[in-house]
Tab-separated table of C-alpha atoms in Angstrom:
chain	number	residue	atom	x	y	z
H	1	UNK	CA	-23.333	-17.762	14.234
H	2	UNK	CA	-25.871	-15.572	16.153
H	3	UNK	CA	-24.170	-11.956	16.431
H	4	UNK	CA	-25.588	-9.429	19.559
H	5	UNK	CA	-24.717	-5.523	19.032
H	6	UNK	CA	-25.355	-2.353	21.074
H	7	UNK	CA	-25.412	0.371	18.521
H	8	UNK	CA	-24.562	3.264	20.195
H	9	UNK	CA	-26.235	6.409	18.071
H	10	UNK	CA	-28.516	9.480	18.970
H	11	UNK	CA	-31.551	7.000	20.053
H	12	UNK	CA	-29.202	3.421	20.966
H	13	UNK	CA	-30.765	0.176	20.231
H	14	UNK	CA	-30.266	-3.367	20.982
H	15	UNK	CA	-29.868	-5.568	17.306
H	16	UNK	CA	-29.391	-9.444	16.725
H	17	UNK	CA	-28.211	-11.210	13.534
H	18	UNK	CA	-27.801	-14.525	12.469
H	19	UNK	CA	-24.997	-14.537	10.399
H	20	UNK	CA	-25.171	-17.002	6.979
H	21	UNK	CA	-22.608	-19.761	7.734
H	22	UNK	CA	-19.574	-19.277	6.609
H	23	UNK	CA	-19.013	-15.302	7.839
H	24	UNK	CA	-18.910	-12.814	5.412
H	25	UNK	CA	-21.195	-9.519	6.274
H	26	UNK	CA	-24.431	-11.428	4.734
H	27	UNK	CA	-27.296	-11.666	8.022
H	28	UNK	CA	-30.479	-14.165	7.610
H	29	UNK	CA	-32.710	-13.096	10.369
H	30	UNK	CA	-31.924	-9.617	11.858
H	31	UNK	CA	-33.708	-7.718	14.232
H	32	UNK	CA	-33.470	-4.333	16.202
H	33	UNK	CA	-35.345	-2.819	18.954
H	34	UNK	CA	-34.746	1.055	20.012
H	35	UNK	CA	-33.405	1.783	23.593
H	36	UNK	CA	-34.187	3.935	26.359
H	37	UNK	CA	-32.288	7.474	25.190
H	38	UNK	CA	-30.311	7.391	28.437
H	39	UNK	CA	-30.786	3.699	28.945
H	40	UNK	CA	-32.356	4.044	32.241
H	41	UNK	CA	-35.301	2.016	32.935
H	42	UNK	CA	-36.915	2.965	36.099
H	43	UNK	CA	-38.545	0.093	38.543
H	44	UNK	CA	-42.361	0.943	39.590
H	45	UNK	CA	-42.177	1.959	42.593
H	46	UNK	CA	-45.336	-1.129	43.079
H	47	UNK	CA	-43.038	-3.774	41.792
H	48	UNK	CA	-41.779	-6.641	44.281
H	49	UNK	CA	-37.811	-4.874	42.841
H	50	UNK	CA	-38.859	-1.599	44.497
H	51	UNK	CA	-36.113	-2.359	46.705
H	52	UNK	CA	-33.424	-3.598	43.943
H	53	UNK	CA	-31.047	-1.877	41.642
H	54	UNK	CA	-30.467	-3.993	38.212
H	55	UNK	CA	-28.585	-3.253	35.410
H	56	UNK	CA	-28.493	-5.527	32.287
H	57	UNK	CA	-25.276	-5.892	30.429
H	58	UNK	CA	-24.037	-7.461	26.744
H	59	UNK	CA	-21.201	-9.718	27.011
H	60	UNK	CA	-19.665	-10.617	30.083
H	61	UNK	CA	-18.164	-7.588	31.609
H	62	UNK	CA	-20.280	-4.896	33.713
H	63	UNK	CA	-18.247	-2.207	31.179
H	64	UNK	CA	-20.251	1.145	30.650
H	65	UNK	CA	-19.973	0.366	26.740
H	66	UNK	CA	-21.672	-3.038	26.986
H	67	UNK	CA	-24.935	-1.536	28.817
H	68	UNK	CA	-28.150	-2.196	27.350
H	69	UNK	CA	-30.046	-0.310	30.252
H	70	UNK	CA	-30.282	-0.250	34.137
H	71	UNK	CA	-32.293	1.347	36.390
H	72	UNK	CA	-30.121	3.256	37.733
H	73	UNK	CA	-27.176	5.574	35.796
H	74	UNK	CA	-25.518	5.318	39.171
H	75	UNK	CA	-23.533	2.432	37.666
H	76	UNK	CA	-21.536	0.131	38.609
H	77	UNK	CA	-23.760	-1.958	41.130
H	78	UNK	CA	-21.140	-2.934	43.591
H	79	UNK	CA	-21.502	-3.349	47.069
H	80	UNK	CA	-23.197	-6.024	47.715
H	81	UNK	CA	-24.631	-7.632	44.612
H	82	UNK	CA	-25.519	-10.645	42.765
H	83	UNK	CA	-24.924	-11.685	38.843
H	84	UNK	CA	-26.285	-13.906	36.627
H	85	UNK	CA	-25.027	-14.505	32.880
H	86	UNK	CA	-27.236	-15.729	30.508
H	87	UNK	CA	-26.360	-17.283	27.595
H	88	UNK	CA	-27.310	-16.097	24.545
H	89	UNK	CA	-26.258	-16.785	21.419
H	90	UNK	CA	-22.739	-16.591	21.000
H	91	UNK	CA	-22.413	-13.711	23.933
H	92	UNK	CA	-24.632	-13.857	26.821
H	93	UNK	CA	-26.398	-11.139	29.228
H	94	UNK	CA	-25.051	-10.235	32.229
H	95	UNK	CA	-27.833	-9.638	34.786
H	96	UNK	CA	-26.336	-7.538	38.071
H	97	UNK	CA	-28.775	-6.236	41.151
H	98	UNK	CA	-28.201	-4.897	44.087
H	99	UNK	CA	-30.410	-3.531	46.639
H	100	UNK	CA	-31.678	0.441	46.321
H	101	UNK	CA	-30.092	0.976	49.756
H	102	UNK	CA	-27.289	-0.691	51.579
H	103	UNK	CA	-29.457	-2.556	54.391
H	104	UNK	CA	-28.689	-5.162	56.047
H	105	UNK	CA	-31.174	-8.244	57.326
H	106	UNK	CA	-33.938	-10.244	54.947
H	107	UNK	CA	-33.446	-7.990	52.093
H	108	UNK	CA	-29.524	-8.828	52.066
H	109	UNK	CA	-29.683	-12.201	52.818
H	110	UNK	CA	-32.433	-13.279	50.047
H	111	UNK	CA	-30.273	-11.186	47.497
H	112	UNK	CA	-28.897	-14.528	45.831
H	113	UNK	CA	-32.558	-16.050	45.559
H	114	UNK	CA	-34.134	-13.154	44.077
H	115	UNK	CA	-31.474	-12.837	41.722
H	116	UNK	CA	-31.850	-16.751	40.641
H	117	UNK	CA	-35.434	-16.101	40.647
H	118	UNK	CA	-35.330	-14.063	37.819
H	119	UNK	CA	-32.471	-15.021	36.752
H	120	UNK	CA	-33.768	-18.165	35.403
H	121	UNK	CA	-37.350	-16.924	33.987
H	122	UNK	CA	-34.303	-14.455	31.732
H	123	UNK	CA	-32.689	-17.590	31.340
H	124	UNK	CA	-35.307	-19.630	29.980
H	125	UNK	CA	-36.938	-17.041	27.667
H	126	UNK	CA	-33.414	-16.152	26.923
H	127	UNK	CA	-33.570	-19.908	25.776
H	128	UNK	CA	-36.124	-20.173	23.920
H	129	UNK	CA	-35.567	-17.053	21.982
H	130	UNK	CA	-32.775	-19.180	20.768
H	131	UNK	CA	-34.813	-21.459	19.814
H	132	UNK	CA	-36.864	-19.554	17.412
H	133	UNK	CA	-33.054	-18.264	16.261
H	134	UNK	CA	-31.570	-21.395	15.559
H	135	UNK	CA	-35.018	-22.272	14.226
H	136	UNK	CA	-34.656	-19.569	11.494
H	137	UNK	CA	-31.266	-20.182	10.945
H	138	UNK	CA	-31.607	-24.022	10.097
H	139	UNK	CA	-34.488	-22.160	6.961
H	140	UNK	CA	-31.728	-19.741	6.404
H	141	UNK	CA	-29.118	-22.043	5.789
H	142	UNK	CA	-31.243	-24.174	3.824
H	143	UNK	CA	-32.656	-21.376	1.867
H	144	UNK	CA	-28.430	-20.469	1.336
H	145	UNK	CA	-27.775	-23.423	0.220
H	146	UNK	CA	-30.359	-23.773	-2.624
H	147	UNK	CA	-28.970	-19.305	-3.510
H	148	UNK	CA	-25.386	-21.378	-3.183
H	149	UNK	CA	-26.421	-23.588	-5.492
H	150	UNK	CA	-28.597	-21.848	-7.960
H	151	UNK	CA	-25.335	-19.165	-7.774
H	152	UNK	CA	-23.249	-22.202	-9.269
H	153	UNK	CA	-25.490	-22.950	-11.810
H	154	UNK	CA	-26.159	-19.217	-13.017
H	155	UNK	CA	-21.514	-19.342	-12.863
H	156	UNK	CA	-21.832	-22.434	-15.110
H	157	UNK	CA	-24.161	-21.156	-17.378
H	158	UNK	CA	-22.245	-18.018	-18.100
H	159	UNK	CA	-19.239	-20.369	-18.746
H	160	UNK	CA	-21.010	-22.673	-21.227
H	161	UNK	CA	-21.941	-19.335	-22.864
H	162	UNK	CA	-18.934	-17.627	-23.479
H	163	UNK	CA	-17.272	-20.556	-24.339
H	164	UNK	CA	-19.903	-21.363	-26.969
H	165	UNK	CA	-18.727	-17.256	-28.254
H	166	UNK	CA	-15.575	-18.305	-28.450
H	167	UNK	CA	-14.458	-20.686	-31.743
H	168	UNK	CA	-14.897	-24.032	-31.090
H	169	UNK	CA	-10.687	-25.072	-31.482
H	170	UNK	CA	-9.206	-23.385	-34.389
H	171	UNK	CA	-9.128	-24.226	-38.174
H	172	UNK	CA	-6.145	-26.539	-39.462
H	173	UNK	CA	-3.389	-24.279	-40.962
H	174	UNK	CA	-0.552	-26.425	-43.054
H	175	UNK	CA	1.596	-23.700	-42.492
H	176	UNK	CA	1.302	-22.783	-39.298
H	177	UNK	CA	1.410	-23.985	-35.465
H	178	UNK	CA	-0.885	-21.884	-33.571
H	179	UNK	CA	-2.118	-21.982	-29.902
H	180	UNK	CA	-4.999	-19.952	-28.296
H	181	UNK	CA	-6.038	-19.332	-24.873
H	182	UNK	CA	-8.517	-17.348	-22.466
H	183	UNK	CA	-7.892	-17.290	-19.236
H	184	UNK	CA	-10.960	-16.263	-17.127
H	185	UNK	CA	-9.764	-13.262	-14.514
H	186	UNK	CA	-10.906	-13.676	-11.052
H	187	UNK	CA	-12.909	-10.609	-10.739
H	188	UNK	CA	-16.161	-12.707	-10.769
H	189	UNK	CA	-18.968	-14.608	-12.303
H	190	UNK	CA	-19.747	-12.320	-14.996
H	191	UNK	CA	-17.571	-13.466	-18.013
H	192	UNK	CA	-15.741	-10.530	-20.245
H	193	UNK	CA	-16.125	-9.080	-23.598
H	194	UNK	CA	-12.131	-10.775	-24.478
H	195	UNK	CA	-12.400	-13.004	-27.455
H	196	UNK	CA	-9.958	-14.503	-30.280
H	197	UNK	CA	-10.351	-15.514	-34.287
H	198	UNK	CA	-8.362	-17.390	-36.697
H	199	UNK	CA	-9.660	-17.427	-40.502
H	200	UNK	CA	-7.805	-18.686	-42.898
H	201	UNK	CA	-8.420	-17.464	-46.272
H	202	UNK	CA	-6.481	-18.699	-49.340
H	203	UNK	CA	-3.877	-16.343	-49.573
H	204	UNK	CA	-3.283	-15.413	-45.493
H	205	UNK	CA	-4.380	-16.962	-42.564
H	206	UNK	CA	-6.092	-13.778	-40.309
H	207	UNK	CA	-5.342	-13.710	-36.717
H	208	UNK	CA	-8.317	-11.630	-34.325
H	209	UNK	CA	-7.732	-9.986	-30.671
H	210	UNK	CA	-10.342	-8.140	-29.302
H	211	UNK	CA	-11.995	-7.214	-26.023
H	212	UNK	CA	-15.359	-5.149	-25.567
H	213	UNK	CA	-15.738	-3.098	-22.472
H	214	UNK	CA	-17.711	-4.277	-20.264
H	215	UNK	CA	-18.227	-7.882	-18.431
H	216	UNK	CA	-21.669	-9.574	-17.894
H	217	UNK	CA	-24.477	-10.692	-20.559
H	218	UNK	CA	-24.602	-7.671	-22.151
H	219	UNK	CA	-20.232	-7.377	-22.750
H	220	UNK	CA	-20.751	-10.710	-24.291
H	221	UNK	CA	-23.807	-9.657	-26.648
H	222	UNK	CA	-21.739	-7.375	-28.255
H	223	UNK	CA	-18.366	-9.289	-29.020
H	224	UNK	CA	-20.396	-12.261	-30.127
H	225	UNK	CA	-21.836	-9.322	-32.768
H	226	UNK	CA	-18.734	-7.361	-33.424
H	227	UNK	CA	-16.075	-11.066	-33.240
H	228	UNK	CA	-18.944	-12.189	-36.030
H	229	UNK	CA	-18.776	-8.936	-38.011
H	230	UNK	CA	-14.556	-8.963	-38.202
H	231	UNK	CA	-14.893	-12.724	-39.418
H	232	UNK	CA	-17.316	-12.017	-41.895
H	233	UNK	CA	-15.299	-9.451	-43.187
H	234	UNK	CA	-11.496	-10.362	-42.858
H	235	UNK	CA	-13.286	-14.092	-44.558
H	236	UNK	CA	-14.273	-11.826	-47.801
H	237	UNK	CA	-10.454	-11.343	-48.321
H	238	UNK	CA	-10.153	-7.760	-47.591
H	239	UNK	CA	-6.969	-6.304	-45.823
H	240	UNK	CA	-6.791	-5.796	-41.866
H	241	UNK	CA	-7.986	-1.898	-42.296
H	242	UNK	CA	-10.211	-2.232	-44.668
H	243	UNK	CA	-12.144	-4.684	-42.306
H	244	UNK	CA	-11.935	-2.732	-39.019
H	245	UNK	CA	-13.078	0.520	-41.341
H	246	UNK	CA	-16.412	-1.313	-42.216
H	247	UNK	CA	-16.968	-3.287	-38.741
H	248	UNK	CA	-17.098	0.369	-37.481
H	249	UNK	CA	-19.398	1.338	-40.062
H	250	UNK	CA	-21.694	-1.384	-39.162
H	251	UNK	CA	-20.763	-1.563	-35.082
H	252	UNK	CA	-24.407	0.247	-32.935
H	253	UNK	CA	-22.920	2.752	-30.638
H	254	UNK	CA	-23.957	2.255	-27.398
H	255	UNK	CA	-24.565	5.103	-24.903
H	256	UNK	CA	-23.901	3.068	-22.074
H	257	UNK	CA	-20.139	2.656	-23.133
H	258	UNK	CA	-19.219	-0.797	-24.585
H	259	UNK	CA	-16.429	-0.293	-27.457
H	260	UNK	CA	-14.552	-2.339	-28.899
H	261	UNK	CA	-10.775	-2.994	-29.197
H	262	UNK	CA	-9.133	-5.682	-32.184
H	263	UNK	CA	-6.794	-6.163	-33.567
H	264	UNK	CA	-6.805	-7.818	-37.070
H	265	UNK	CA	-3.741	-9.419	-38.420
H	266	UNK	CA	-2.979	-10.780	-42.366
H	267	UNK	CA	-0.054	-13.729	-41.904
H	268	UNK	CA	0.810	-13.861	-46.029
H	269	UNK	CA	1.534	-17.925	-46.845
H	270	UNK	CA	3.250	-16.616	-49.287
H	271	UNK	CA	5.366	-13.052	-49.193
H	272	UNK	CA	6.423	-14.099	-45.046
H	273	UNK	CA	4.880	-10.769	-44.117
H	274	UNK	CA	2.271	-9.713	-41.437
H	275	UNK	CA	0.124	-7.154	-42.419
H	276	UNK	CA	-1.780	-5.761	-39.243
H	277	UNK	CA	-4.955	-2.949	-38.611
H	278	UNK	CA	-5.454	-2.063	-34.955
H	279	UNK	CA	-8.406	-0.282	-33.207
H	280	UNK	CA	-7.359	0.510	-30.043
H	281	UNK	CA	-5.787	-2.177	-29.319
H	282	UNK	CA	-2.341	-3.530	-28.181
H	283	UNK	CA	0.467	-4.187	-31.770
H	284	UNK	CA	1.607	-7.893	-32.115
H	285	UNK	CA	4.047	-8.859	-30.237
H	286	UNK	CA	7.567	-10.667	-32.608
H	287	UNK	CA	10.191	-12.449	-30.689
H	288	UNK	CA	12.636	-14.365	-32.382
H	289	UNK	CA	16.253	-14.929	-31.019
H	290	UNK	CA	15.789	-14.085	-26.968
H	291	UNK	CA	14.219	-10.748	-27.819
H	292	UNK	CA	10.591	-9.396	-28.738
H	293	UNK	CA	9.704	-6.077	-30.029
H	294	UNK	CA	5.941	-4.501	-30.211
H	295	UNK	CA	5.206	-4.017	-33.757
H	296	UNK	CA	5.076	-0.456	-34.824
H	297	UNK	CA	1.973	0.490	-35.999
H	298	UNK	CA	-0.884	3.429	-36.315
H	299	UNK	CA	-3.436	2.757	-34.026
H	300	UNK	CA	-6.740	3.764	-34.773
H	301	UNK	CA	-9.448	4.637	-32.099
H	302	UNK	CA	-11.565	1.550	-30.859
H	303	UNK	CA	-15.303	0.594	-31.996
H	304	UNK	CA	-17.902	2.389	-30.523
H	305	UNK	CA	-15.977	5.346	-29.601
H	306	UNK	CA	-17.389	7.735	-30.666
H	307	UNK	CA	-18.590	8.516	-34.780
H	308	UNK	CA	-16.516	5.599	-37.182
H	309	UNK	CA	-12.855	6.295	-37.313
H	310	UNK	CA	-10.511	5.206	-39.788
H	311	UNK	CA	-7.332	2.647	-39.977
H	312	UNK	CA	-4.258	1.913	-41.663
H	313	UNK	CA	-1.965	-0.738	-41.864
H	314	UNK	CA	1.219	-1.113	-41.458
H	315	UNK	CA	3.755	-4.585	-42.372
H	316	UNK	CA	6.327	-6.629	-41.205
H	317	UNK	CA	8.698	-9.247	-41.902
H	318	UNK	CA	7.825	-12.635	-39.787
H	319	UNK	CA	10.890	-14.307	-39.821
H	320	UNK	CA	10.955	-18.535	-39.990
H	321	UNK	CA	12.009	-18.462	-36.461
H	322	UNK	CA	10.016	-15.450	-35.051
H	323	UNK	CA	6.602	-16.411	-32.975
H	324	UNK	CA	4.132	-13.978	-32.984
H	325	UNK	CA	2.118	-13.322	-30.049
H	326	UNK	CA	-1.771	-11.201	-29.622
H	327	UNK	CA	-3.316	-10.507	-26.330
H	328	UNK	CA	-5.901	-8.227	-24.922
H	329	UNK	CA	-4.495	-5.735	-21.960
H	330	UNK	CA	-5.311	-8.327	-18.926
H	331	UNK	CA	-2.080	-9.896	-19.300
H	332	UNK	CA	-0.004	-6.344	-18.943
H	333	UNK	CA	-2.551	-4.395	-17.169
H	334	UNK	CA	-1.719	-3.564	-13.539
H	335	UNK	CA	-2.621	-1.360	-11.101
H	336	UNK	CA	0.231	1.530	-9.847
H	337	UNK	CA	2.145	0.331	-13.323
H	338	UNK	CA	2.137	2.735	-15.914
H	339	UNK	CA	0.923	0.904	-19.814
H	340	UNK	CA	4.031	1.129	-20.694
H	341	UNK	CA	5.693	-0.440	-17.199
H	342	UNK	CA	3.367	-3.644	-17.639
H	343	UNK	CA	3.994	-3.708	-22.123
H	344	UNK	CA	7.930	-4.026	-21.106
H	345	UNK	CA	7.101	-6.908	-18.508
H	346	UNK	CA	5.322	-8.947	-20.973
H	347	UNK	CA	7.537	-7.740	-24.162
H	348	UNK	CA	11.338	-8.884	-22.052
H	349	UNK	CA	9.149	-12.645	-20.925
H	350	UNK	CA	8.267	-12.777	-23.748
H	351	UNK	CA	11.444	-12.923	-25.615
H	352	UNK	CA	12.875	-14.832	-23.009
H	353	UNK	CA	10.266	-18.003	-23.017
H	354	UNK	CA	8.691	-17.980	-26.644
H	355	UNK	CA	12.085	-19.476	-28.299
H	356	UNK	CA	12.310	-21.559	-31.173
H	357	UNK	CA	13.532	-24.917	-29.491
H	358	UNK	CA	10.863	-25.181	-27.024
H	359	UNK	CA	7.192	-26.754	-28.250
H	360	UNK	CA	5.006	-23.836	-28.390
H	361	UNK	CA	2.054	-24.537	-25.970
H	362	UNK	CA	3.922	-25.161	-23.196
H	363	UNK	CA	5.748	-21.722	-23.692
H	364	UNK	CA	2.644	-19.912	-23.984
H	365	UNK	CA	1.518	-21.112	-20.482
H	366	UNK	CA	4.503	-20.374	-19.124
H	367	UNK	CA	4.180	-16.833	-20.529
H	368	UNK	CA	1.272	-16.358	-19.282
H	369	UNK	CA	1.621	-18.176	-15.692
H	370	UNK	CA	4.536	-15.801	-14.905
H	371	UNK	CA	2.961	-12.954	-16.185
H	372	UNK	CA	-0.627	-13.333	-14.215
H	373	UNK	CA	1.307	-14.844	-10.651
H	374	UNK	CA	-1.281	-17.897	-11.781
H	375	UNK	CA	-4.011	-16.045	-10.877
H	376	UNK	CA	-5.231	-13.212	-13.505
H	377	UNK	CA	-7.121	-10.394	-12.199
H	378	UNK	CA	-8.326	-9.373	-15.451
H	379	UNK	CA	-9.920	-11.679	-18.477
H	380	UNK	CA	-7.275	-12.440	-21.001
H	381	UNK	CA	-7.041	-13.987	-24.611
H	382	UNK	CA	-4.303	-14.679	-25.931
H	383	UNK	CA	-2.734	-15.764	-29.546
H	384	UNK	CA	0.964	-17.189	-30.451
H	385	UNK	CA	0.931	-18.289	-34.296
H	386	UNK	CA	4.829	-19.622	-35.411
H	387	UNK	CA	5.786	-20.778	-39.222
H	388	UNK	CA	5.742	-24.098	-39.239
H	389	UNK	CA	9.558	-25.187	-40.289
I	1	UNK	CA	0.360	7.785	-3.601
I	2	UNK	CA	-1.487	8.571	-0.208
I	3	UNK	CA	-5.211	6.448	0.190
I	4	UNK	CA	-6.727	9.839	-0.215
I	5	UNK	CA	-5.430	11.288	-3.029
I	6	UNK	CA	-6.808	7.547	-5.024
I	7	UNK	CA	-9.745	8.568	-3.598
I	8	UNK	CA	-12.628	8.986	-6.296
I	9	UNK	CA	-14.054	12.851	-6.181
I	10	UNK	CA	-15.414	14.660	-8.529
I	11	UNK	CA	-16.478	18.570	-8.890
I	12	UNK	CA	-18.545	20.105	-11.677
I	13	UNK	CA	-19.011	23.650	-12.783
I	14	UNK	CA	-22.195	23.925	-14.745
I	15	UNK	CA	-21.204	27.049	-17.531
I	16	UNK	CA	-19.557	26.205	-19.718
I	17	UNK	CA	-20.126	22.441	-18.264
I	18	UNK	CA	-17.048	21.092	-16.689
I	19	UNK	CA	-16.286	18.038	-14.487
I	20	UNK	CA	-12.943	18.470	-11.956
I	21	UNK	CA	-11.461	14.569	-11.938
I	22	UNK	CA	-10.180	13.177	-8.722
I	23	UNK	CA	-8.765	9.715	-7.818
I	24	UNK	CA	-8.995	6.469	-9.467
I	25	UNK	CA	-10.885	5.739	-12.452
I	26	UNK	CA	-12.079	2.535	-12.520
I	27	UNK	CA	-15.286	0.088	-11.911
I	28	UNK	CA	-15.865	1.253	-8.928
I	29	UNK	CA	-16.508	4.955	-9.553
I	30	UNK	CA	-17.805	4.580	-13.472
I	31	UNK	CA	-20.884	5.151	-12.563
I	32	UNK	CA	-20.868	7.830	-10.656
I	33	UNK	CA	-18.235	9.665	-13.863
I	34	UNK	CA	-20.955	9.041	-15.588
I	35	UNK	CA	-24.254	9.626	-13.142
I	36	UNK	CA	-22.593	13.456	-12.999
I	37	UNK	CA	-21.729	13.941	-16.703
I	38	UNK	CA	-25.245	12.528	-17.885
I	39	UNK	CA	-26.993	15.260	-15.075
I	40	UNK	CA	-24.832	17.942	-16.396
I	41	UNK	CA	-25.413	17.423	-19.786
I	42	UNK	CA	-28.895	17.041	-19.791
I	43	UNK	CA	-31.395	19.306	-21.737
I	44	UNK	CA	-28.296	20.283	-23.672
I	45	UNK	CA	-27.889	18.187	-27.028
I	46	UNK	CA	-24.532	18.659	-28.600
I	47	UNK	CA	-22.763	19.882	-25.815
I	48	UNK	CA	-19.264	19.675	-25.357
I	49	UNK	CA	-18.217	18.918	-21.720
I	50	UNK	CA	-14.618	19.396	-20.753
I	51	UNK	CA	-13.085	16.699	-18.250
I	52	UNK	CA	-10.061	18.349	-16.673
I	53	UNK	CA	-7.870	15.269	-15.480
I	54	UNK	CA	-5.218	16.767	-13.675
I	55	UNK	CA	-5.943	14.438	-9.985
I	56	UNK	CA	-6.719	10.958	-11.644
I	57	UNK	CA	-4.657	8.605	-10.386
I	58	UNK	CA	-5.641	5.255	-12.661
I	59	UNK	CA	-8.104	5.308	-15.385
I	60	UNK	CA	-8.967	1.644	-16.389
I	61	UNK	CA	-11.691	0.907	-19.522
I	62	UNK	CA	-14.032	1.586	-17.101
I	63	UNK	CA	-13.587	4.709	-17.337
I	64	UNK	CA	-12.626	4.768	-20.361
I	65	UNK	CA	-16.025	3.678	-21.225
I	66	UNK	CA	-17.480	6.111	-19.471
I	67	UNK	CA	-15.090	8.549	-21.950
I	68	UNK	CA	-17.088	6.190	-24.853
I	69	UNK	CA	-20.675	7.065	-23.105
I	70	UNK	CA	-20.543	9.950	-23.630
I	71	UNK	CA	-19.099	10.418	-27.527
I	72	UNK	CA	-21.831	8.147	-28.421
I	73	UNK	CA	-24.740	10.086	-26.486
I	74	UNK	CA	-23.556	12.759	-29.363
I	75	UNK	CA	-21.596	15.362	-27.177
I	76	UNK	CA	-18.957	16.802	-27.712
I	77	UNK	CA	-15.447	15.605	-24.970
I	78	UNK	CA	-12.345	17.609	-24.093
I	79	UNK	CA	-9.607	15.949	-22.079
I	80	UNK	CA	-7.782	18.845	-20.452
I	81	UNK	CA	-4.557	18.488	-17.962
I	82	UNK	CA	-4.029	15.023	-18.652
I	83	UNK	CA	-1.517	13.217	-15.985
I	84	UNK	CA	1.763	11.365	-18.711
I	85	UNK	CA	-0.766	7.848	-17.314
I	86	UNK	CA	-4.148	8.950	-18.327
I	87	UNK	CA	-1.876	10.821	-21.855
I	88	UNK	CA	0.196	7.250	-22.804
I	89	UNK	CA	-3.467	5.461	-22.265
I	90	UNK	CA	-5.235	7.790	-25.027
I	91	UNK	CA	-1.959	7.612	-27.946
I	92	UNK	CA	-2.119	3.474	-26.677
I	93	UNK	CA	-5.951	2.928	-27.397
I	94	UNK	CA	-5.931	5.129	-30.631
I	95	UNK	CA	-8.042	8.022	-29.319
I	96	UNK	CA	-6.260	11.340	-30.119
I	97	UNK	CA	-8.028	10.970	-33.420
I	98	UNK	CA	-11.541	11.482	-31.456
I	99	UNK	CA	-10.822	13.493	-28.259
I	100	UNK	CA	-9.910	16.494	-28.034
I	101	UNK	CA	-6.593	16.873	-25.933
I	102	UNK	CA	-5.996	20.179	-24.132
I	103	UNK	CA	-2.822	20.009	-22.972
């Protein structure tokens, strides 16, 4: 689509642009020309048109705002005058002509013919310009299509990269049912830093959910490094607080401020307890008998947020019929709502949704769907776990 | 909350380094805030900056990343006058250990 507009600034300018197909504010071709400050262009005294006043307007109306320029400041040209509309892009140029003096006779009689004679070349010129613009537009449209394809490929490779960083399926564990979810938010093409992990050790099942701040490749790379550090430490049988303390010591603090929040929980297969430590991350939710509560934790600082912090583990019993849910804050964070309001919304919904009688997978999907309204704004990682009965 | 109150802006006192922050601190404003603090602390290794957050209407992980960047570059950070929403985020993310908060 072609647009033509007057930029009414200190020095008025006339600009045209060909916009990209599909609208938006992307210009494919753009050009502009300065206009006389007072928008007056005098007809040369020896010109064939010296007895004529003319005005050129943008669009169908001869209004002062639409004036491109005129040979006189006494506008509009009314009385005996003639007008010709010259198509240009998706608008038109309005050429108005009138005799400089109210003469009778031959000039008046000739006026429509003069306008026609002036208008025809103007139409031809506008037509030629339109043709040029259309050629450029076709070229621009090809470029836009190529760009679209490249962007699509980039988005696809980002998505593939993100998937490559997440666990490829999770280990089957005899003692528990596990459901994991990663929901990409609608914030753009960049991958986020959310992750989950599940490590089956001899005595316990270690669940990890984390979130590296920021988006894009830097955040995703920082996430990959953090994820593998935490998984390795957890597989060595360290307690959750030790895992976090060591991970914080090993992590490289970035001045661009990427930091990580991580929750690590070890589910004791024999004692049926859950031992959890958190680095700035929301605690697990434990849902049972139609109710859910946030586990009480001593939350230490996020990793890579200043000097390494120290962490403490807390332990709670996990009843046979309970489901444990670990999430990233993307699931409940909303602008215009406090953290507590968001967390309470999730808590109540988890209590109502994660019911013992229902299959775990569909319950988790329903919970995420209701929390996000089907369209998550931020990325979300979630792990739900329940004893097999 | 009016849109004007949510509009991000900040004021700077050079000595001692103090930044008064207003409005939403999010992905759109974090770069401006980070650059403001960086300029203020330029050539003052290890100096502590005070952030007065009384006018902050929203703070997300992008905003927290600015605070992390200050600490990770070896500077001290004091938060002054955090409104309840910010106070709650500081507690929930275990930041009371690493960030000095003046009520």
